[in-house]
XYZ file of N, CA, C and O in Angstrom:
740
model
N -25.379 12.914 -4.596
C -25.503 11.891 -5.629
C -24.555 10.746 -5.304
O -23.392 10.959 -4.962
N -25.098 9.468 -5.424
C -24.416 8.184 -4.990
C -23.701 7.755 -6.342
O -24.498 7.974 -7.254
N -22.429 7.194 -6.867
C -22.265 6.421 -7.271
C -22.723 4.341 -7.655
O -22.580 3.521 -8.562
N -23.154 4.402 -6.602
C -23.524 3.238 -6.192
C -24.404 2.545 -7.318
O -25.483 2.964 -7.738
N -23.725 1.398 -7.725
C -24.728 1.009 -8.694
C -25.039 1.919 -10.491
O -25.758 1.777 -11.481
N -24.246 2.588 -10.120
C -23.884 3.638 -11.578
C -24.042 3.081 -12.801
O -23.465 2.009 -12.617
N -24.512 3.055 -14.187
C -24.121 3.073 -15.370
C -23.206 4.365 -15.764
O -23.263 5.595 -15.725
N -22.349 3.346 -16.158
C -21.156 4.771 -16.598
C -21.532 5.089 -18.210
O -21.524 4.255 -19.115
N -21.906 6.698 -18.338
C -22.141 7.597 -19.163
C -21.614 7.319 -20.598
O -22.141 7.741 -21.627
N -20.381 6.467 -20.510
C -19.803 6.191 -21.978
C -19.989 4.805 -22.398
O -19.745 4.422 -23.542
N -20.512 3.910 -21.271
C -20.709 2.520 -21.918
C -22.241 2.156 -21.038
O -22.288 1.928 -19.829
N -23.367 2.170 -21.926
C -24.754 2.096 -21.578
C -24.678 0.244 -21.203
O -25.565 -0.229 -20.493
N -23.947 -0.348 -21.561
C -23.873 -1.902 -21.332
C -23.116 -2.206 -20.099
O -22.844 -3.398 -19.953
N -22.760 -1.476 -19.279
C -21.865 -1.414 -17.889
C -22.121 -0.930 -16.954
O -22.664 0.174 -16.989
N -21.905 -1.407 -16.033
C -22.263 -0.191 -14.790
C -21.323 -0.841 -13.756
O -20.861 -1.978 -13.658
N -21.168 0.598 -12.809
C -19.973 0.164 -11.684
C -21.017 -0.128 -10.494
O -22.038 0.498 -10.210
N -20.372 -1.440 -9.790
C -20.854 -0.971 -8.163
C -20.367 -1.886 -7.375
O -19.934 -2.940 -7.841
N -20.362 -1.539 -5.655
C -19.092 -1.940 -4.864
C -19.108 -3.390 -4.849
O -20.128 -4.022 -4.572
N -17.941 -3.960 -5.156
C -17.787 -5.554 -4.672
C -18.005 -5.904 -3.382
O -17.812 -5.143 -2.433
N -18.585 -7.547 -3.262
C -19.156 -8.226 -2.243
C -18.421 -9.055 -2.174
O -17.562 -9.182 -3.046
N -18.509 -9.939 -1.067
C -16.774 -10.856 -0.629
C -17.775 -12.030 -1.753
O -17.029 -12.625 -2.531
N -19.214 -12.381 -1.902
C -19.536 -12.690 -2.941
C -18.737 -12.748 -4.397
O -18.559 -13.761 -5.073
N -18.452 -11.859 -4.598
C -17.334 -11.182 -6.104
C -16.287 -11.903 -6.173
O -15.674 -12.206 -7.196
N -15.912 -12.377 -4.440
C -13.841 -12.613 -4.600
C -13.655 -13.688 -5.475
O -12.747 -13.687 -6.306
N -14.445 -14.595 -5.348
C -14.146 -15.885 -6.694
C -13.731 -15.535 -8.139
O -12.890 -16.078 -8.856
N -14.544 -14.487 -8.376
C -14.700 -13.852 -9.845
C -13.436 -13.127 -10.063
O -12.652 -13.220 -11.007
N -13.398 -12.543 -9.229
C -12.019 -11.655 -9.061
C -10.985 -12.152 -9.492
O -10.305 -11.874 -10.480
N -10.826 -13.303 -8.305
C -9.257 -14.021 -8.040
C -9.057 -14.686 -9.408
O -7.937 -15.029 -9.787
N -10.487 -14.913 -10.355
C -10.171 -15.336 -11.599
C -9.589 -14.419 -12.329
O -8.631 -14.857 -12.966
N -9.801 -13.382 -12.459
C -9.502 -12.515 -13.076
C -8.290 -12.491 -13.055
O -7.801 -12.873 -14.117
N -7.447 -12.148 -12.152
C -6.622 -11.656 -11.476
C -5.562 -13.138 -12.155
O -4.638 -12.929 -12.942
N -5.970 -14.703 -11.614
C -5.166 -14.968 -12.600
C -5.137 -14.930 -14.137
O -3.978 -15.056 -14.532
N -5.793 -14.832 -14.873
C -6.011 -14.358 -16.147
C -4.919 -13.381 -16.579
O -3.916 -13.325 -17.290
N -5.717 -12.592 -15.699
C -4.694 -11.451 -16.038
C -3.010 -11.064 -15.530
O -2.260 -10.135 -15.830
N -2.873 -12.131 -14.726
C -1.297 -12.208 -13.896
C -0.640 -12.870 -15.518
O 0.262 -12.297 -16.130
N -1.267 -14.074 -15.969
C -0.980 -14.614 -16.955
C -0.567 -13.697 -18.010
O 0.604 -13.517 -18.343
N -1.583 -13.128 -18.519
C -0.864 -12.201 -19.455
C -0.388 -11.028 -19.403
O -0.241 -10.551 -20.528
N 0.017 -10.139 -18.293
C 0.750 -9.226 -17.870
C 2.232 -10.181 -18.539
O 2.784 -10.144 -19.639
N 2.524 -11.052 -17.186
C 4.097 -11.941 -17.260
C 4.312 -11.971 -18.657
O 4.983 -11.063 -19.148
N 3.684 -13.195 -19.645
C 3.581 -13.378 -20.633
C 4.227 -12.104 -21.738
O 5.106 -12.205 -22.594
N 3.471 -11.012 -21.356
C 3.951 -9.832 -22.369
C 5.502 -9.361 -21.677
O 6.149 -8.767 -22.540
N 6.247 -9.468 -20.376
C 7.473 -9.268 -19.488
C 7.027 -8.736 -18.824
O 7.899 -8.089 -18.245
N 5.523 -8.397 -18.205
C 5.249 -7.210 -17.511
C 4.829 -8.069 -15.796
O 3.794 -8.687 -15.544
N 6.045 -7.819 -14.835
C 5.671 -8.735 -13.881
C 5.443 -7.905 -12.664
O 5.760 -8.351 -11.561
N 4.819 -6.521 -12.825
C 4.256 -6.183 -11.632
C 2.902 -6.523 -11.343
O 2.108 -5.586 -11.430
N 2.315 -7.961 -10.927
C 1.544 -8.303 -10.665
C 2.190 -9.768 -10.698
O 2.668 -10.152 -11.765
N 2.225 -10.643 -9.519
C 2.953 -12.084 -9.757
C 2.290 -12.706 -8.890
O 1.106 -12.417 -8.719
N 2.980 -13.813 -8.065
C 2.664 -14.590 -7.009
C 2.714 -13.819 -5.322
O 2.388 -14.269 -4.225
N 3.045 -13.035 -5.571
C 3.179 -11.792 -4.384
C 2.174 -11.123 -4.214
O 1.739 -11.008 -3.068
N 1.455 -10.429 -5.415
C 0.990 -9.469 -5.440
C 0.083 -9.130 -7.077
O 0.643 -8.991 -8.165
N -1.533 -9.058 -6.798
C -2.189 -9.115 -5.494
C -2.818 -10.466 -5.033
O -2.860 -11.523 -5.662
N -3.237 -10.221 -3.947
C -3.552 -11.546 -3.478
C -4.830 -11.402 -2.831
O -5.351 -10.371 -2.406
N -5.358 -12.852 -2.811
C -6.741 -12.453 -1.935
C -6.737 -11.792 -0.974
O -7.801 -11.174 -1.004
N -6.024 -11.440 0.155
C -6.067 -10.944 1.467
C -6.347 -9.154 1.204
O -6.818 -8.328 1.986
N -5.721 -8.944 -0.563
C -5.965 -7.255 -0.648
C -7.220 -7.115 -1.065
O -7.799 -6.038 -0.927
N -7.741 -8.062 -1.566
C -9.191 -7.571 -1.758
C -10.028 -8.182 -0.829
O -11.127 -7.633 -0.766
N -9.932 -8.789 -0.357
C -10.401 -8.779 1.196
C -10.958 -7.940 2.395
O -11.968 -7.949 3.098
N -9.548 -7.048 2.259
C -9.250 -6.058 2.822
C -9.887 -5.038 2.067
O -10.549 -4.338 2.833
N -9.954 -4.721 1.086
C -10.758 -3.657 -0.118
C -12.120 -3.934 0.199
O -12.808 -2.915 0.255
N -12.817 -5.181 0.459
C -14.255 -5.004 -0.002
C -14.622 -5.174 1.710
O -15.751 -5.340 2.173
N -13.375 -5.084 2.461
C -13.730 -4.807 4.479
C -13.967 -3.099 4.139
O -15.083 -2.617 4.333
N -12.882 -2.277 3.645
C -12.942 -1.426 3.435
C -13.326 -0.215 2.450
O -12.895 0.934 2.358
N -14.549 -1.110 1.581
C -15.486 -0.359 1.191
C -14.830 0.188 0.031
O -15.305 1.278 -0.286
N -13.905 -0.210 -0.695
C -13.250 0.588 -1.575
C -12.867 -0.057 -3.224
O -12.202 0.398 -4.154
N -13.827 -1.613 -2.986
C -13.397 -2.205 -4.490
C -14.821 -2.082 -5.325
O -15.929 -2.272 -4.823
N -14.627 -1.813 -6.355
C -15.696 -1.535 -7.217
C -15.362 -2.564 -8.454
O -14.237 -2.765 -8.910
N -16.757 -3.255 -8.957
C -16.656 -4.043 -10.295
C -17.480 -3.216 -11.591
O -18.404 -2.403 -11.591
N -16.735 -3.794 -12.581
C -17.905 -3.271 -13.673
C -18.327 -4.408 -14.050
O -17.471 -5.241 -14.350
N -19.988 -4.834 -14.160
C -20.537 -5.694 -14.269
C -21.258 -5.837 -16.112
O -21.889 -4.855 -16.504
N -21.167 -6.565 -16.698
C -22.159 -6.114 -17.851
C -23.543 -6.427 -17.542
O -23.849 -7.361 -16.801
N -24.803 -5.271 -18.384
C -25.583 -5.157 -17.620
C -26.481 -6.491 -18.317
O -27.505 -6.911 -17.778
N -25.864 -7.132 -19.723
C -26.667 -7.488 -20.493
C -26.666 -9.162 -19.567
O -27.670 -9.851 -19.387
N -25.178 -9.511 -19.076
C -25.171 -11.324 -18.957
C -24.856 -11.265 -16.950
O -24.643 -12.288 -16.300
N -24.893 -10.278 -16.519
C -24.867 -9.698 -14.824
C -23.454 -10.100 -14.446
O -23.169 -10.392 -13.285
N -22.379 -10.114 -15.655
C -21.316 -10.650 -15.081
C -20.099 -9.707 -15.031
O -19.904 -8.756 -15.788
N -19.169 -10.195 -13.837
C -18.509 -9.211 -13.462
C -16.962 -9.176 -14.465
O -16.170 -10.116 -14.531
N -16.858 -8.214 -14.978
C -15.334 -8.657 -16.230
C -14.599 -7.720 -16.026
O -13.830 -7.506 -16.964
N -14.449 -6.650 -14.658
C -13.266 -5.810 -14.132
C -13.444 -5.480 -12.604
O -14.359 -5.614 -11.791
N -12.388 -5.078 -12.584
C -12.676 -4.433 -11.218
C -11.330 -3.103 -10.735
O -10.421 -2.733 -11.477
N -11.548 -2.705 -9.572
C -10.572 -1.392 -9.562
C -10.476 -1.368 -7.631
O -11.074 -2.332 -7.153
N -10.103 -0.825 -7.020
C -10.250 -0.348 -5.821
C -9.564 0.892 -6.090
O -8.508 1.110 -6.684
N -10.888 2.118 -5.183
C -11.052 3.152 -5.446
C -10.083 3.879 -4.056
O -10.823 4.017 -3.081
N -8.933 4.254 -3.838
C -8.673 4.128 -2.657
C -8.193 5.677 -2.149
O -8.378 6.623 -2.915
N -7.510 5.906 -0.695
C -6.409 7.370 -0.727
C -5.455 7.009 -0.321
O -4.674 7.789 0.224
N -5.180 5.602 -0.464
C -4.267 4.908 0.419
C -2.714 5.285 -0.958
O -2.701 4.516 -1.919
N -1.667 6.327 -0.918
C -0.445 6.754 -1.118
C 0.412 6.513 -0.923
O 0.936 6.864 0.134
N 1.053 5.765 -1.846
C 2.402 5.061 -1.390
C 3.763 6.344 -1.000
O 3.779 7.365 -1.688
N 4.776 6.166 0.071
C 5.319 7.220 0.267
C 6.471 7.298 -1.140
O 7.274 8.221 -1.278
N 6.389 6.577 -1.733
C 7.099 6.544 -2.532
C 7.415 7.922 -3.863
O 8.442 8.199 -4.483
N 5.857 8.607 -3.898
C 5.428 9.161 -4.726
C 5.946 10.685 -4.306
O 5.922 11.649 -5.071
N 6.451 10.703 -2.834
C 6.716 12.215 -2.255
C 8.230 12.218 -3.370
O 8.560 13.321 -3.805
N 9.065 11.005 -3.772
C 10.094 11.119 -4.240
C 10.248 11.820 -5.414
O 11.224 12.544 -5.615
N 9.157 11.623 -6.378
C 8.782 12.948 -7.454
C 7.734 14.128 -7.421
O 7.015 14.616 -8.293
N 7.902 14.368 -6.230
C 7.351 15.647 -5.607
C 5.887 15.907 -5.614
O 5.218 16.932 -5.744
N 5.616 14.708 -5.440
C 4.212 14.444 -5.083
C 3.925 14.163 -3.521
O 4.240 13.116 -2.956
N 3.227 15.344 -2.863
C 3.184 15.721 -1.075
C 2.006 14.604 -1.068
O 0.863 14.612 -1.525
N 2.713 13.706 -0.408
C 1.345 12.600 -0.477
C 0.450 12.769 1.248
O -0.426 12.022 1.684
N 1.168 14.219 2.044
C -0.048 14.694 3.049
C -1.050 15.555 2.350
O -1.588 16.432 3.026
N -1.433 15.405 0.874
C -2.701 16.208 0.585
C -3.428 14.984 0.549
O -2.968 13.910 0.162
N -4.640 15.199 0.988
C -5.477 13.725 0.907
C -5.965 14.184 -0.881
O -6.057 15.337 -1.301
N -6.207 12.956 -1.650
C -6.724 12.908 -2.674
C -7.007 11.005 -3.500
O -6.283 10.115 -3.054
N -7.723 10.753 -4.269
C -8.312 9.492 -4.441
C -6.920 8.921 -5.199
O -5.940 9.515 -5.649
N -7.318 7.355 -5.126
C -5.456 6.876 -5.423
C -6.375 5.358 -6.062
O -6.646 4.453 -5.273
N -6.774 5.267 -7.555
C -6.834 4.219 -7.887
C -5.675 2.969 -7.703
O -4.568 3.165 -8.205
N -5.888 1.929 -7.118
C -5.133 0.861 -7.686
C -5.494 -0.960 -7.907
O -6.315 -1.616 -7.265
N -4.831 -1.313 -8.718
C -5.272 -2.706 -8.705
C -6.330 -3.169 -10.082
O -6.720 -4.324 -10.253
N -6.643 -2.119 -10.896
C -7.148 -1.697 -12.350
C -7.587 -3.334 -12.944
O -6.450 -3.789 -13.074
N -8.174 -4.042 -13.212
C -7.717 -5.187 -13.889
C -9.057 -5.218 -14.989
O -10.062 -4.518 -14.864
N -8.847 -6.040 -15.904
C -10.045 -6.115 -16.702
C -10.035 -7.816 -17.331
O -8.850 -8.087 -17.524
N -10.513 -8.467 -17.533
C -10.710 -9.594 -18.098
C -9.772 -9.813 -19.351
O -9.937 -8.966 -20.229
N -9.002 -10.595 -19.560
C -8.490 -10.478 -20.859
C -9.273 -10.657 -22.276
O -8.875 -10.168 -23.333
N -10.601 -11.539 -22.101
C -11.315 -11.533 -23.324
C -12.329 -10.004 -23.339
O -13.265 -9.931 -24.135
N -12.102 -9.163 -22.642
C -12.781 -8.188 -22.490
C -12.297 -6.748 -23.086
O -12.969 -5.739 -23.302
N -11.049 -6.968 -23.257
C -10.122 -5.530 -23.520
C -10.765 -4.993 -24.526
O -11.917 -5.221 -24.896
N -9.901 -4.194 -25.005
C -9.819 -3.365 -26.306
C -11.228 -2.964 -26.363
O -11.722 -3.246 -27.454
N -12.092 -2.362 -25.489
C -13.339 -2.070 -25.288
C -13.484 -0.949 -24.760
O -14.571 -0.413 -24.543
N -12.423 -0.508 -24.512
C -12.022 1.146 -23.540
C -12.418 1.035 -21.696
O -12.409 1.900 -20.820
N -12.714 -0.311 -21.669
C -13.202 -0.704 -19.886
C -11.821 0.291 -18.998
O -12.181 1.313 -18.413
N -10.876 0.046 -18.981
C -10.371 0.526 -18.478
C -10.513 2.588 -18.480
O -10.678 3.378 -17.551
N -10.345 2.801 -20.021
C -10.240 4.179 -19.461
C -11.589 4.952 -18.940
O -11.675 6.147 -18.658
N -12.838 3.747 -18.874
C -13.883 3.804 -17.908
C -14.118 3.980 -16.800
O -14.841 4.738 -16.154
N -13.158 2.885 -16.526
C -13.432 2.779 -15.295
C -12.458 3.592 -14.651
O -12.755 4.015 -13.534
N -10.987 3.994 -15.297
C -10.475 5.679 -14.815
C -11.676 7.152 -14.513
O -11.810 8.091 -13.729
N -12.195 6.689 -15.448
C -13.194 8.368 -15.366
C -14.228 7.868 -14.169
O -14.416 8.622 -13.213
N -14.802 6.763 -14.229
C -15.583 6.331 -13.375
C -14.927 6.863 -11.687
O -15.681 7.230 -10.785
N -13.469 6.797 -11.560
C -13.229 6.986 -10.608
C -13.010 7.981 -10.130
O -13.016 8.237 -8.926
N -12.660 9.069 -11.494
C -13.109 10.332 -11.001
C -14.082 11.449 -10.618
O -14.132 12.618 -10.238
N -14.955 10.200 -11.005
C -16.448 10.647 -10.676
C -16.489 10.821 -9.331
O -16.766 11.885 -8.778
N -16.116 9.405 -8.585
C -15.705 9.177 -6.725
C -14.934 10.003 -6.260
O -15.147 10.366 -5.103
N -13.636 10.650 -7.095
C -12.818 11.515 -6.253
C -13.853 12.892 -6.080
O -13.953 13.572 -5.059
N -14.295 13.018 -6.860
C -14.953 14.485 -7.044
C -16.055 14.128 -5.835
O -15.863 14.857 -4.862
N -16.946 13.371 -5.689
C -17.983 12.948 -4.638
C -17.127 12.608 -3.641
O -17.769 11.908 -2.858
N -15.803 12.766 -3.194
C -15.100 12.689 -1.774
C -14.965 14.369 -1.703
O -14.780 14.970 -0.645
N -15.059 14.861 -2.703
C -14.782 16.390 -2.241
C -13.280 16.482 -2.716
O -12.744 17.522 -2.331
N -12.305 15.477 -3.609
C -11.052 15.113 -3.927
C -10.914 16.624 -5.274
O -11.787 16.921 -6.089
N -9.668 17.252 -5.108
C -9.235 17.813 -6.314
C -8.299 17.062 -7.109
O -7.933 17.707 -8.092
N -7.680 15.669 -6.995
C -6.270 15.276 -6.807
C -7.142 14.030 -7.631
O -8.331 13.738 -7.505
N -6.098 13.413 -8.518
C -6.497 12.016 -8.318
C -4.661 11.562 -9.086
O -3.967 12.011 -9.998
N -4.533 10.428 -8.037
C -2.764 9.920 -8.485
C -3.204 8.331 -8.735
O -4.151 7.699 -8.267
N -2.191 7.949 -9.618
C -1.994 6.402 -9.740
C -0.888 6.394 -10.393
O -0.368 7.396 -10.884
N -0.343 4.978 -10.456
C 0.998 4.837 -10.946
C 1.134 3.606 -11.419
O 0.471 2.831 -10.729
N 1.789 2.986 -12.433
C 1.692 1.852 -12.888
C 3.080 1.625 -13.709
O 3.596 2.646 -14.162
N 3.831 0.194 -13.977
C 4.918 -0.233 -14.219
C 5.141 0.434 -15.977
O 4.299 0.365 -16.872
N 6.417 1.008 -16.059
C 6.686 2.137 -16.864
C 6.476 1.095 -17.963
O 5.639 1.525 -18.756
N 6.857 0.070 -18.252
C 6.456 -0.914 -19.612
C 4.871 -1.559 -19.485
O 4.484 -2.449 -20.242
N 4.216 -1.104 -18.656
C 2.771 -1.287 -18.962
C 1.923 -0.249 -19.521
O 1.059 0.479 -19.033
N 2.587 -0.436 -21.089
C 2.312 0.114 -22.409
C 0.683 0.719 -22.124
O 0.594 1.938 -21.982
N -0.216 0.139 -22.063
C -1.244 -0.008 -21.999
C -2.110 1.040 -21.123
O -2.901 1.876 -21.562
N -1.874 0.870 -20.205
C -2.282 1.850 -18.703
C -1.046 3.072 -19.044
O -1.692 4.114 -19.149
N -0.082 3.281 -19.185
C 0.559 4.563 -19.328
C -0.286 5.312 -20.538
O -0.586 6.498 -20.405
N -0.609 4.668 -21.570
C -1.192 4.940 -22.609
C -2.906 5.761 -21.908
O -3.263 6.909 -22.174
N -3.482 5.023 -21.245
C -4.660 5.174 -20.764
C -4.446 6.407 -20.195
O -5.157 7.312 -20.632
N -3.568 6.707 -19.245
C -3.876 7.920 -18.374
C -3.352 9.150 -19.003
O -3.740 10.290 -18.748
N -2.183 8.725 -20.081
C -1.989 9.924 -20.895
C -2.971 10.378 -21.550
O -2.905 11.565 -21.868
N -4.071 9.661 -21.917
C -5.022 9.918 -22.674
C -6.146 10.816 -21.888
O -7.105 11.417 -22.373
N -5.863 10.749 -20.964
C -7.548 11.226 -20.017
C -6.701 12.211 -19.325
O -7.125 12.504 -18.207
N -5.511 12.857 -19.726
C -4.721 14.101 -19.155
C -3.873 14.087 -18.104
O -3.245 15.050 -17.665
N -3.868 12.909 -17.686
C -2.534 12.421 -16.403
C -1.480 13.288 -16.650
O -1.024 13.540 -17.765
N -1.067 13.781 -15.491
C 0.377 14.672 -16.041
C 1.291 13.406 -15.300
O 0.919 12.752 -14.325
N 2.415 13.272 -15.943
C 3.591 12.335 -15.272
C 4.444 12.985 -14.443
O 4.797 14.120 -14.766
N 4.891 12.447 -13.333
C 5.820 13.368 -12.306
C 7.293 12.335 -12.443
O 8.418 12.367 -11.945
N 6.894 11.845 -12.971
C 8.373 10.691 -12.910
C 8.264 9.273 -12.872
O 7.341 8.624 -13.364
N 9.522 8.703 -12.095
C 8.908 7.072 -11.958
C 9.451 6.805 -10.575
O 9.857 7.771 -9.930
N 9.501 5.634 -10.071
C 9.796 5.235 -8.825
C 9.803 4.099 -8.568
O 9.015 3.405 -9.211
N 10.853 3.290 -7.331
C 10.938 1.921 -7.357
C 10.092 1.593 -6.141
O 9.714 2.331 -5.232
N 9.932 0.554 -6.313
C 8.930 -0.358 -4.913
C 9.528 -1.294 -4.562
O 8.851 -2.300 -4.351
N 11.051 -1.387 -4.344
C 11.972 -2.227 -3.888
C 11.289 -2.596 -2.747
O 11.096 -3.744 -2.345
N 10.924 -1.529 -2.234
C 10.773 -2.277 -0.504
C 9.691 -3.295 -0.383
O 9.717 -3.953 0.657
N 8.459 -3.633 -1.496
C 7.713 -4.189 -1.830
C 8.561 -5.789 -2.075
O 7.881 -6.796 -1.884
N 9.452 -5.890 -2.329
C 10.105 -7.594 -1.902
C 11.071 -7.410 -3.583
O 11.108 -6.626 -4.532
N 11.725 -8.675 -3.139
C 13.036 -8.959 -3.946
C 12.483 -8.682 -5.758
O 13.231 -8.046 -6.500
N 11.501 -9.088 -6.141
C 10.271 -9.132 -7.477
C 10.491 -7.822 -7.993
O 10.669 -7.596 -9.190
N 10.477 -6.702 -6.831
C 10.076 -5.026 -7.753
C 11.233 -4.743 -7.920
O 11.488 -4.139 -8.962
N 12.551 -5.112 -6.827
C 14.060 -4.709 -7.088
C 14.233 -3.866 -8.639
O 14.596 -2.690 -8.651
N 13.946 -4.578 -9.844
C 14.220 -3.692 -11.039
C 12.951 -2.997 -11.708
O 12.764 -2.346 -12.736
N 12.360 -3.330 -10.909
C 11.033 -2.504 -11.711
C 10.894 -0.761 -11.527
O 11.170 -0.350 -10.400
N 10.503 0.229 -12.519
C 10.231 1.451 -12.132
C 8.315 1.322 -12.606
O 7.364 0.701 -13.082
N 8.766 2.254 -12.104
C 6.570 2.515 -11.582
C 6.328 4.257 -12.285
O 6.880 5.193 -11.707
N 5.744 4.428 -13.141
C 5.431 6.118 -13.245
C 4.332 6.115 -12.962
O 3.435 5.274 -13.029
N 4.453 7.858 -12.373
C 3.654 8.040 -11.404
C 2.790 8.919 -11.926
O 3.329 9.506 -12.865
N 1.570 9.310 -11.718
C 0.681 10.278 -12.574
C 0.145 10.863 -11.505
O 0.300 10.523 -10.332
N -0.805 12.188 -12.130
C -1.380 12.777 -11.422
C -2.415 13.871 -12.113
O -1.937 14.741 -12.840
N -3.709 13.817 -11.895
C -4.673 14.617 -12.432
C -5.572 15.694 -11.403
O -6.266 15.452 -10.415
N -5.279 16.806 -12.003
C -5.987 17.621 -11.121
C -7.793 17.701 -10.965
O -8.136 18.882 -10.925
N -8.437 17.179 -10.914
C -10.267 17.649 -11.376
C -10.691 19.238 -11.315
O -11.838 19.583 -11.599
């Protein structure tokens, strides 16, 4: 069974399927939208650093960014890259990041779009993909004051292993901590 082109099971008005370098315009809107109001609320893991066109670039070279489109106006108002790509960071709360398993990151949703549950959609959506990699594992991690997404994965059974810095990620993450999750399927 393909994912490809999916309506996801909890929202009949949505469906996921892989981004086209077509998409990156839509995206990069997004993306500032949403850089905007991340900062805005203090939440600055997402800035002028990071992300940038070159990662989704690289995501839709490598087959791994997915949008949710609505099915009613064909327009694209999130997106995710579905990845196994593990930061080593995560071995630091005892997470063996040599088990291969699926590693959402990059989550974003439109800001006039929220409060619609898109996101914890497009979480399950992705565990739909880990399970169709043959994945038992699925990890992600997100900035410990991004109320929002910590909220999300507690909700869909994320166990927390801790938090962790991404200093080495440039002078920007120096004070930031990151918690780290992890769901078994």
């Amino acid at each position: 069974m393909s994912t490809e082109g999916c309506s996801s099971p909890l929202q009949s008005d949505t469906r996921f399927r892989k981004a086209t370098e077509a998409d990156l315009p839509r995206i990069l809107a997004i993306t500032k939208d949403v850089v905007a109001l991340l900062n805005a609320e203090g939440n600055f893991q997402w800035n002028h650093t990071y992300p940038l066109e070159s990662d989704f670039r690289r995501d839709v070279n490598e087959d791994c960014l997915w949008v949710a489109v609505d099915t009613e106006t064909d327009e694209v108002f999130a997106y995710m890259a579905i990845t196994t790509d593990q930061p080593t960071e995560y071995n630091e709360v005892g997470l063996d990041t040599s088990i291969e398993c699926t590693v959402p990151h990059r989550l974003a949703v439109l800001p006039t779009s929220r409060n619609r549950g898109t996101a914890q959609k497009f979480m399950s959506f992705a565990e739909e993909v880990a399970k169709q990699r043959g994945h038992t594992l699925i990890r992600v991690d997100t900035n410990v004051i991004n109320h929002r997404m910590n909220h999300v994965f507690r909700k869909l059974g994320y166990k927390l292993f801790g938090d962790v810095s991404f200093a080495a990620k440039g002078e920007e993450y120096s004070d930031m901590r990151f918690n780290c999750y992890e769901k078994a399927l």
